[in-house]
CSV table of C-alpha atoms and ligand atoms in Angstrom, one decimal:
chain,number,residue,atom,x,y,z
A,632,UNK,CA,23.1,-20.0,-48.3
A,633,UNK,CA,21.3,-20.4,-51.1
A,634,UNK,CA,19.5,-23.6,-51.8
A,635,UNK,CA,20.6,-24.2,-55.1
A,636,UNK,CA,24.6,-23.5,-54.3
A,637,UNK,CA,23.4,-26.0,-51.2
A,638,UNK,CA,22.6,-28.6,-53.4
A,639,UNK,CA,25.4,-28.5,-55.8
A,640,UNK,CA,27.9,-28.9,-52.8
A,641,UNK,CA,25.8,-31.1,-51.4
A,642,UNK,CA,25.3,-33.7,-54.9
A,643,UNK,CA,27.7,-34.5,-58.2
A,644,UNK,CA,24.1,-34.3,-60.2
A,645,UNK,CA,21.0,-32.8,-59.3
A,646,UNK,CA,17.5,-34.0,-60.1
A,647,UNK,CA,14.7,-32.2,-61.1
A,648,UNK,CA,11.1,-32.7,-61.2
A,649,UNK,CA,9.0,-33.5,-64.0
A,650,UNK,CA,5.7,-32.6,-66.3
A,651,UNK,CA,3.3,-30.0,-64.8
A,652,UNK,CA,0.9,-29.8,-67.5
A,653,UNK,CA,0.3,-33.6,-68.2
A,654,UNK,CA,0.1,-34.7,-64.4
A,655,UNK,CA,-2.0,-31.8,-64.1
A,656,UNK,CA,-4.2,-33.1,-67.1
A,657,UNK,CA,-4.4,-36.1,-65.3
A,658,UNK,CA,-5.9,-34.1,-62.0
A,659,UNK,CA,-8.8,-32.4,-64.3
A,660,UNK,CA,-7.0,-29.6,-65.6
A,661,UNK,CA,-9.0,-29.1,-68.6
A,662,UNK,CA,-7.1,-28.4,-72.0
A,663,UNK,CA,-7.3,-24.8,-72.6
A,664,UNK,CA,-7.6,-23.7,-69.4
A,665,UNK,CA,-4.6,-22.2,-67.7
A,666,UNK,CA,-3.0,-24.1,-65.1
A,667,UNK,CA,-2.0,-20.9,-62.7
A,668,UNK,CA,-5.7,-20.0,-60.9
A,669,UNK,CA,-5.2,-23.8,-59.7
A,670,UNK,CA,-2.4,-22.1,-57.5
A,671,UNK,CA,-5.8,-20.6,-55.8
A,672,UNK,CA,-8.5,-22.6,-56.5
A,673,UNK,CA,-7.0,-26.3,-56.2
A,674,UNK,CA,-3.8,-25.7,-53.9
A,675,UNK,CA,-4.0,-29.5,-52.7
A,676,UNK,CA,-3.5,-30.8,-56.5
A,677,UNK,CA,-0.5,-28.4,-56.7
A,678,UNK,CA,1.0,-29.6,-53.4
A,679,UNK,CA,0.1,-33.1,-54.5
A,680,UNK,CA,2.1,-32.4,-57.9
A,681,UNK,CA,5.2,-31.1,-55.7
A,682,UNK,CA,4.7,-33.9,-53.2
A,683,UNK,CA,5.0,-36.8,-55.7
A,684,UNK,CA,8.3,-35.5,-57.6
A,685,UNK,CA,9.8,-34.9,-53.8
A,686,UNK,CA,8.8,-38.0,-52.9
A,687,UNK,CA,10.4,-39.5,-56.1
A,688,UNK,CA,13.4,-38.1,-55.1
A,689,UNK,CA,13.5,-34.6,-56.9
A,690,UNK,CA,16.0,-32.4,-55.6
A,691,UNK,CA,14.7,-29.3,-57.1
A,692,UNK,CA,11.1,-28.8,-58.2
A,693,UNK,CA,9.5,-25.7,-60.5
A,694,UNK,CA,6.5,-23.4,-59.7
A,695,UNK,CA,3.2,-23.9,-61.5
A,696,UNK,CA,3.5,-20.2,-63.2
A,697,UNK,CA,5.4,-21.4,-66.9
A,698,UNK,CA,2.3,-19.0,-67.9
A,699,UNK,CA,2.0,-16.8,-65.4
A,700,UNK,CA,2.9,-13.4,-67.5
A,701,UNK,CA,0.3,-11.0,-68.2
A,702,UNK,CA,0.4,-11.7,-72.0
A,703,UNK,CA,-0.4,-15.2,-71.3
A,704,UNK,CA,-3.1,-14.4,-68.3
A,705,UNK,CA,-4.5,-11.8,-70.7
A,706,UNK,CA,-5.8,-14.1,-72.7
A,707,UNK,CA,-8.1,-15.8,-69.1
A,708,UNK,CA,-8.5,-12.3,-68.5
A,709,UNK,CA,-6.6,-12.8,-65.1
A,710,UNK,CA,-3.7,-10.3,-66.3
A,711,UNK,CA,-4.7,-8.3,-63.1
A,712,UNK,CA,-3.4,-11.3,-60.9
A,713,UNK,CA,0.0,-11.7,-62.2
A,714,UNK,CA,1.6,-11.2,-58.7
A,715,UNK,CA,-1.0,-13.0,-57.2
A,716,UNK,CA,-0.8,-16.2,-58.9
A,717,UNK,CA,3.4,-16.2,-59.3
A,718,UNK,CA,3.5,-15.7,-55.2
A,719,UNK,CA,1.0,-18.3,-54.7
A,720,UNK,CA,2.8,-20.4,-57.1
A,721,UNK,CA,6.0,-19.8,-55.1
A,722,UNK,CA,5.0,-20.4,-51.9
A,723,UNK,CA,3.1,-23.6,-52.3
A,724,UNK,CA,6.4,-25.2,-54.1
A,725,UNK,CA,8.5,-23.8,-50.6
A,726,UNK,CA,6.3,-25.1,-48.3
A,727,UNK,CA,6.6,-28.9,-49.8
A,728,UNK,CA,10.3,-28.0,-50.3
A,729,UNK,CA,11.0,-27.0,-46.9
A,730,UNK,CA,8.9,-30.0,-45.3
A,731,UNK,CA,11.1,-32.2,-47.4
A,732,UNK,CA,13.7,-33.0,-44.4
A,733,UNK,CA,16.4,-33.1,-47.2
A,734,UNK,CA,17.9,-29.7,-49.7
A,735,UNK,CA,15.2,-29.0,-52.1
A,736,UNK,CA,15.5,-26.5,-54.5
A,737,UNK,CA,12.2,-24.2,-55.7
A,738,UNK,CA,13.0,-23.1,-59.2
A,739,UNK,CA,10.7,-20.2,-59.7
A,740,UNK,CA,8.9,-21.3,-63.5
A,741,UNK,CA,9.1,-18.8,-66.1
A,742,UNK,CA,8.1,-20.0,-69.9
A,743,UNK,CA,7.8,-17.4,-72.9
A,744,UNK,CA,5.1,-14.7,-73.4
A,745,UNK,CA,3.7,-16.0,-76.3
A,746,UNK,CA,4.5,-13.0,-78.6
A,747,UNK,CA,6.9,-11.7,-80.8
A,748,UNK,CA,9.2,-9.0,-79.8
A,749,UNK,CA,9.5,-6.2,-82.8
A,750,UNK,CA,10.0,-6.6,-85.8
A,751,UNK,CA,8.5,-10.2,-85.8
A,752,UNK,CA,5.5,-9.0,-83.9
A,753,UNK,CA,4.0,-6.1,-81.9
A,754,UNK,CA,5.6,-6.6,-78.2
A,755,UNK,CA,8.5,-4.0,-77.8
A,756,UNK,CA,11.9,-5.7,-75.8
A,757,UNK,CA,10.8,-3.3,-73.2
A,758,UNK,CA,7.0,-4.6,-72.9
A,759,UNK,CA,8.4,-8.0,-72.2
A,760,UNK,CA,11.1,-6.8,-69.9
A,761,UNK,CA,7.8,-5.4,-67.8
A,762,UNK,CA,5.9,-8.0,-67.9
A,763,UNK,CA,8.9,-10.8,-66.6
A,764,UNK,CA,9.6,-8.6,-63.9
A,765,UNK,CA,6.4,-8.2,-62.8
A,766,UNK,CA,5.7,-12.1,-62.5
A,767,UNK,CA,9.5,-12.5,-61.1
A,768,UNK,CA,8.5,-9.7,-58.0
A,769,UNK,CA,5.8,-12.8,-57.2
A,770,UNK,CA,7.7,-15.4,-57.0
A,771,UNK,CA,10.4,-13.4,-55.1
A,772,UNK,CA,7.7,-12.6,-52.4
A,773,UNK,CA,6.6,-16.5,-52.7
A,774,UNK,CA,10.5,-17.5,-52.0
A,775,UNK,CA,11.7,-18.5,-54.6
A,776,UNK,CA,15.5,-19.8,-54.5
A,777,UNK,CA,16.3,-19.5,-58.2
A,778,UNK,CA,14.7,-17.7,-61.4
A,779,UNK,CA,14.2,-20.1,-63.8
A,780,UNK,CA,13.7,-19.2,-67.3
A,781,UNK,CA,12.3,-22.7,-69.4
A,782,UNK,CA,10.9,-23.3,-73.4
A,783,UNK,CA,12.5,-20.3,-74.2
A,784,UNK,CA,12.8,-19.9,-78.0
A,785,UNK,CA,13.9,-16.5,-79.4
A,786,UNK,CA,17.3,-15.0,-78.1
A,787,UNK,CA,15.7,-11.1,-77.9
A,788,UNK,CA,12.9,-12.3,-75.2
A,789,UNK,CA,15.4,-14.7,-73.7
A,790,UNK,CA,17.7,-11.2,-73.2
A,791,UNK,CA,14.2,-9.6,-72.3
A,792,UNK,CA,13.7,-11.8,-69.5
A,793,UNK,CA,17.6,-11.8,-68.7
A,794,UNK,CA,17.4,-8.2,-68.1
A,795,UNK,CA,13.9,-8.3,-65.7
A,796,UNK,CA,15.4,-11.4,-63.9
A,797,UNK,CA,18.4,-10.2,-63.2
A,798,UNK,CA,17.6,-7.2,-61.5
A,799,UNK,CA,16.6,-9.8,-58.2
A,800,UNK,CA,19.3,-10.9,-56.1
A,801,UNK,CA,19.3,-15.1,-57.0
A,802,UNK,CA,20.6,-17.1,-59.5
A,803,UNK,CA,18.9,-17.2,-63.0
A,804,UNK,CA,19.0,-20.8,-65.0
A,805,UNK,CA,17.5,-20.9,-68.9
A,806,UNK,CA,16.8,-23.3,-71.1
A,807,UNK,CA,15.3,-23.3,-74.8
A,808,UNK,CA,13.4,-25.7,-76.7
A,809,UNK,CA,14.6,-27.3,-80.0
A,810,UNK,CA,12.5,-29.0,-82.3
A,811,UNK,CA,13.2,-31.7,-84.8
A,812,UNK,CA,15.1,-29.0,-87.1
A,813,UNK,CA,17.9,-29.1,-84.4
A,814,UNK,CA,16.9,-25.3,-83.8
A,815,UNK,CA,14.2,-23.5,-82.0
A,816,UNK,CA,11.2,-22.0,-83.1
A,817,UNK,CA,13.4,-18.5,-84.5
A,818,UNK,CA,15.7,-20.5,-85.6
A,819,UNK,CA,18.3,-20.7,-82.8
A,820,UNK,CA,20.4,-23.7,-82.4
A,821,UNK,CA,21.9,-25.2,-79.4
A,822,UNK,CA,25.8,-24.1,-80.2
A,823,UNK,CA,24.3,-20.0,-80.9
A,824,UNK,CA,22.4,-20.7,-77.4
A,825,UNK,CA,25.7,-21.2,-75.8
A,826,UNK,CA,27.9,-18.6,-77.6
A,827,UNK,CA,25.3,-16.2,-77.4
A,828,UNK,CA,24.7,-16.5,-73.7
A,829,UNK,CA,28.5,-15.9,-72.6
A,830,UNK,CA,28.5,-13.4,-70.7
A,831,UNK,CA,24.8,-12.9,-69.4
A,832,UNK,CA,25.0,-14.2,-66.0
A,833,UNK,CA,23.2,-16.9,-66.0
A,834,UNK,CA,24.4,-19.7,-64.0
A,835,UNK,CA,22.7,-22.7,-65.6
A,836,UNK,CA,22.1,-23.4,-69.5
A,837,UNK,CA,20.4,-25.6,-71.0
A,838,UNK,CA,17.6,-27.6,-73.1
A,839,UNK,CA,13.8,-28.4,-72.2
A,840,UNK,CA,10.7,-29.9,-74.0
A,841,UNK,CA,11.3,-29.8,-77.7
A,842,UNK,CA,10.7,-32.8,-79.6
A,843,UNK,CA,12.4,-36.2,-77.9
A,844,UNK,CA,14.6,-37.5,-75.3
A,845,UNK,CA,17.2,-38.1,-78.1
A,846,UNK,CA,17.2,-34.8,-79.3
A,847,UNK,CA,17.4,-33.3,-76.5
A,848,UNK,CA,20.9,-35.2,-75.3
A,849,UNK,CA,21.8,-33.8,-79.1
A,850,UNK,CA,21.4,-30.6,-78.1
A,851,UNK,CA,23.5,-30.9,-75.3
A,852,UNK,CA,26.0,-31.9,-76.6
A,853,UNK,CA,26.0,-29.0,-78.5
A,854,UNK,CA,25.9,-26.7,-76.1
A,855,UNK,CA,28.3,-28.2,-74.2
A,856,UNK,CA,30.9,-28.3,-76.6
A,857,UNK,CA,30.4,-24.8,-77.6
A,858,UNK,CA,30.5,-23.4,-73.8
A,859,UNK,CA,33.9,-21.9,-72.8
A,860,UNK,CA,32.9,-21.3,-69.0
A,861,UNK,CA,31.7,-23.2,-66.4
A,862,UNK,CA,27.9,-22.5,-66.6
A,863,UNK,CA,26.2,-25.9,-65.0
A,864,UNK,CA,24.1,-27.4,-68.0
A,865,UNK,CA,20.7,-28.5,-67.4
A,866,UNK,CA,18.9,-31.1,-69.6
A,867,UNK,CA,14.7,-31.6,-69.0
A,868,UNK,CA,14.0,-33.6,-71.9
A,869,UNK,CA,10.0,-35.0,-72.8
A,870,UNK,CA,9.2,-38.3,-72.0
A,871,UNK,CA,10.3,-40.3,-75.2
A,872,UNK,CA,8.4,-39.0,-78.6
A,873,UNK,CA,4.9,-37.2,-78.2
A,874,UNK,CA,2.3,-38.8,-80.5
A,875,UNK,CA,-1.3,-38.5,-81.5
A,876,UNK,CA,-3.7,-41.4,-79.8
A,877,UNK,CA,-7.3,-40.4,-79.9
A,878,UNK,CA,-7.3,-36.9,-80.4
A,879,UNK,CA,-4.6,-36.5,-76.9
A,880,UNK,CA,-0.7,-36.3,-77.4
A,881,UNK,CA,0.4,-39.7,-75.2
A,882,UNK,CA,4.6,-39.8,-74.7
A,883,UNK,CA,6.3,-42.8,-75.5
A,884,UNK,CA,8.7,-42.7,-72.9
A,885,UNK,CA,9.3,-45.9,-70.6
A,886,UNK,CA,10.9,-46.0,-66.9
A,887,UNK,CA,13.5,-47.7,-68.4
A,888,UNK,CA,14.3,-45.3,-71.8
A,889,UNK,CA,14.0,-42.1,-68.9
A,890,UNK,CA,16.4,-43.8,-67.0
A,891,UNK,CA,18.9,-44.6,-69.7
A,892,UNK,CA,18.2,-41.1,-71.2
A,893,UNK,CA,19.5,-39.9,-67.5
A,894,UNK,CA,22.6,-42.1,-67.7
A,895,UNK,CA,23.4,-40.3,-71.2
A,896,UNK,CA,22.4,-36.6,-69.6
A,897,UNK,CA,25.2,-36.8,-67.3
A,898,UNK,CA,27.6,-38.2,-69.9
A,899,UNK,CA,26.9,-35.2,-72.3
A,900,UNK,CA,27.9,-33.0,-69.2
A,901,UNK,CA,24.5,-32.0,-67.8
A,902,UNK,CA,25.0,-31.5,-63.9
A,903,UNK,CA,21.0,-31.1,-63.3
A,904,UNK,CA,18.6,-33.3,-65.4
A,905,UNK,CA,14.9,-33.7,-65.1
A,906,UNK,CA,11.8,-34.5,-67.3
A,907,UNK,CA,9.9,-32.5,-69.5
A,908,UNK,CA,6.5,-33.0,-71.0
A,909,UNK,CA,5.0,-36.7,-70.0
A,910,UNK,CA,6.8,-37.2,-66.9
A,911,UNK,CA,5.5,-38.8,-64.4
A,912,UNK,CA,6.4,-39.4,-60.4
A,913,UNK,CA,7.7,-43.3,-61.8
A,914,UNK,CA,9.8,-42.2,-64.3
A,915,UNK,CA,11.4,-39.7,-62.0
A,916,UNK,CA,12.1,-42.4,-59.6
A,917,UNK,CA,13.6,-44.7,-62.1
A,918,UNK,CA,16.0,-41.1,-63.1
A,919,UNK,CA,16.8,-40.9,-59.5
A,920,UNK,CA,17.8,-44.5,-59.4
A,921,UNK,CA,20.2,-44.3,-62.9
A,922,UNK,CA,21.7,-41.0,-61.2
A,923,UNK,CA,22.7,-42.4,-57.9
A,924,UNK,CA,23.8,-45.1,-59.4
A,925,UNK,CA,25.5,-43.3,-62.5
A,926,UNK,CA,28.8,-43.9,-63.3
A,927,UNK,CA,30.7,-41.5,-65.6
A,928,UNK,CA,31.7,-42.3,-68.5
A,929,UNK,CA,32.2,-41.1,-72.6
A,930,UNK,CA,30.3,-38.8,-74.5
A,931,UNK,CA,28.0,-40.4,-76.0
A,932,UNK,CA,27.8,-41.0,-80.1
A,933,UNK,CA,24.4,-41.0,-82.2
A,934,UNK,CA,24.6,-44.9,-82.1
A,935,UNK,CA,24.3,-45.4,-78.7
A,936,UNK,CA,21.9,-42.7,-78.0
A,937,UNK,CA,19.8,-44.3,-81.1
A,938,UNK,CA,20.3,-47.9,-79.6
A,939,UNK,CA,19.2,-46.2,-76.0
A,940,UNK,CA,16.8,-43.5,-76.0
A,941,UNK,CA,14.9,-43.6,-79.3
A,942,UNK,CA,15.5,-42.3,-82.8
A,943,UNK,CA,17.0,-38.7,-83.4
A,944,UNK,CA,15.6,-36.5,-85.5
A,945,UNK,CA,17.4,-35.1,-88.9
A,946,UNK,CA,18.3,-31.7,-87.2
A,947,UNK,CA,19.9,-33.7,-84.0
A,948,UNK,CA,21.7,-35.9,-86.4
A,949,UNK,CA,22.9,-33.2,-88.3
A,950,UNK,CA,24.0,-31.8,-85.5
A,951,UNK,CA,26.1,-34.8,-84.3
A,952,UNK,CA,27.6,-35.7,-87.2
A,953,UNK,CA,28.6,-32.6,-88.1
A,954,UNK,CA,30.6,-32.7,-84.9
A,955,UNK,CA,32.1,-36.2,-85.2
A,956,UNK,CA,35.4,-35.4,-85.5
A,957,UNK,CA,35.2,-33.8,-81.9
A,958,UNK,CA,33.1,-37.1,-80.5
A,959,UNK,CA,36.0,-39.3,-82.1
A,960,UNK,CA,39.3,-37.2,-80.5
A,961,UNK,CA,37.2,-37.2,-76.8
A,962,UNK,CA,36.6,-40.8,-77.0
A,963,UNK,CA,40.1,-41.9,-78.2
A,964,UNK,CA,41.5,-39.9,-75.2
A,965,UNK,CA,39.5,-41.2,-72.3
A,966,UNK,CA,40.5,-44.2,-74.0
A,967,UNK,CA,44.0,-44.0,-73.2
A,968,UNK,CA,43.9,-43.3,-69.6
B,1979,ZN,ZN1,7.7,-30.1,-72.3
């Protein structure tokens, strides 16, 4: 049986890991340089990076190779190691996984190429299509349980990557990144992301990085009240608010504000929740504290996320309030039980 189906059957809410790039900072990674080769050249810091989140109690843990298409390798001039690096990537993650002596899931990591698909840049659907399935055949080979598409933020190269993804027999997840305009990048917001997606196969939806905590629970929320199937939602939100300090971006983001932003994850309706950008092995143990502990209960309103998590951008409070009619009726009814 697959390891993610394992998992679900096994757990009401499932916990995934945290930041790669800003624990990988922190082992010498040096800004600029791609984290993939480390999959080679430092496979002890990678372990180490799996190791800590499984340790902290992550239930399912993603592959160093968010990067790891040859758009993105192009630039290292590495594009010849594509396979290479993505079955390195793979395998490292499912050897920690399988040591674990508990289910844990290896998402295989795959972020966006860093182009434009036709007519907003030069990459044809097709070229992208190519170059997904040529990083997905790695992390295949590495054993991966799950295809997981992440920071995703044009719908044509989301369907791009759908389409090369797809063509492997295991379950694909995806998640896009909205910024503080309570859209991504090209303009997609979390309600198209669900619409849109109907009907693609995916068996996981969701929102990653972007701008804060908050507006990630905004988004969904969004998605959840615009899904009409039973697609598992997923919500891997940054580590509070990303800010300047020195020249670095440092997150905001407490044990306690992670924990109560998982608290609120699972009361929007996300069934697998984990940290983006600035999340380290202690804020994943205070998530996995909140979770097991976690009691259901209402949706919650901008107020309370506000009062909880931090303060929501103009998009996410756009987006809530435009919905508050909805929020009201839900919380009247659970109200009256
Ligand atoms: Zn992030």
């Amino acid at each position: 049986m697959n390891n993610l189906f394992k998992i679900l059957g096994e757990k009401q809410y499932v916990l995934a890991d945290g930041a790669t790039g800003t624990n990988l900072f922190a082992m010498g990674l040096e800004a600029g340089d791609p984290p993939e080769p480390w999959n080679i050249s430092h496979v002890d810091c990678i372990r180490a990076l799996h190791q800590g989140f499984v340790d902290a109690g992550s239930d399912l843990i993603l592959t160093n190779s968010f990067g790891g298409n040859s758009f993105r390798l192009k630039l290292h001039n590495l594009e010849d190691q594509v396979f290479e690096l993505n079955k390195a990537a793979a395998m490292i993650a499912r050897e920690v996984a399988d040591g674990a002596g508990r289910t844990v899931v290896v998402a295989g990591s795959i972020g966006p190429t860093g182009e434009m698909i036709e007519p907003h840049g030069l990459m044809t659907a097709k070229q992208a299509t190519d170059a997904f399935k040529e990083q997905t055949e790695g992390l295949v080979e590495g054993g991966v349980d799950v295809l997981w598409l992440e920071t995703m933020y044009s719908m044509e190269e989301l369907e791009a990557a759908i389409e090369a993804v797809e063509q492997f027999d295991i379950p694909v997840c995806a998640t896009m990144s909205f910024d503080t305009a309570g859209k991504t990048m090209m303009g997609v917001t979390p309600a198209e992301l669900a619409k849109r997606s109907q009907g693609l196969g995916l068996f996981g939806l969701g929102g990653n990085c972007g701008v804060g905590a908050a507006d990630l629970l905004a988004a969904i929320i969004d998605i959840n009240r615009n899904m009409t199937d039973d697609t598992i939602i997923i919500a891997k939100a940054n580590c509070g608010i990303p800010e300047f300090h020195d020249g670095s971006i440092v997150y905001s983001g407490t044990e306690e504000l992670m924990a109560e932003y998982a608290h609120l994850a699972l009361n929007s309706g996300a069934r697998i929740v984990g940290g983006c950008c600035g999340t380290s092995f202690d804020h994943i143990r205070a998530m996995r504290k909140a979770m097991d502990e976690h009691e259901m209960n209402d949706l919650p309103n901008l107020q309370e996320i506000e009062e909880n998590v931090g303060e929501l951008s103009a998009g996410s409070k756009a987006i809530l309030t435009g919905q508050s009619a909805t929020v009201k009726k839900q919380r009247r009814s659970r109200r009256t039980r």
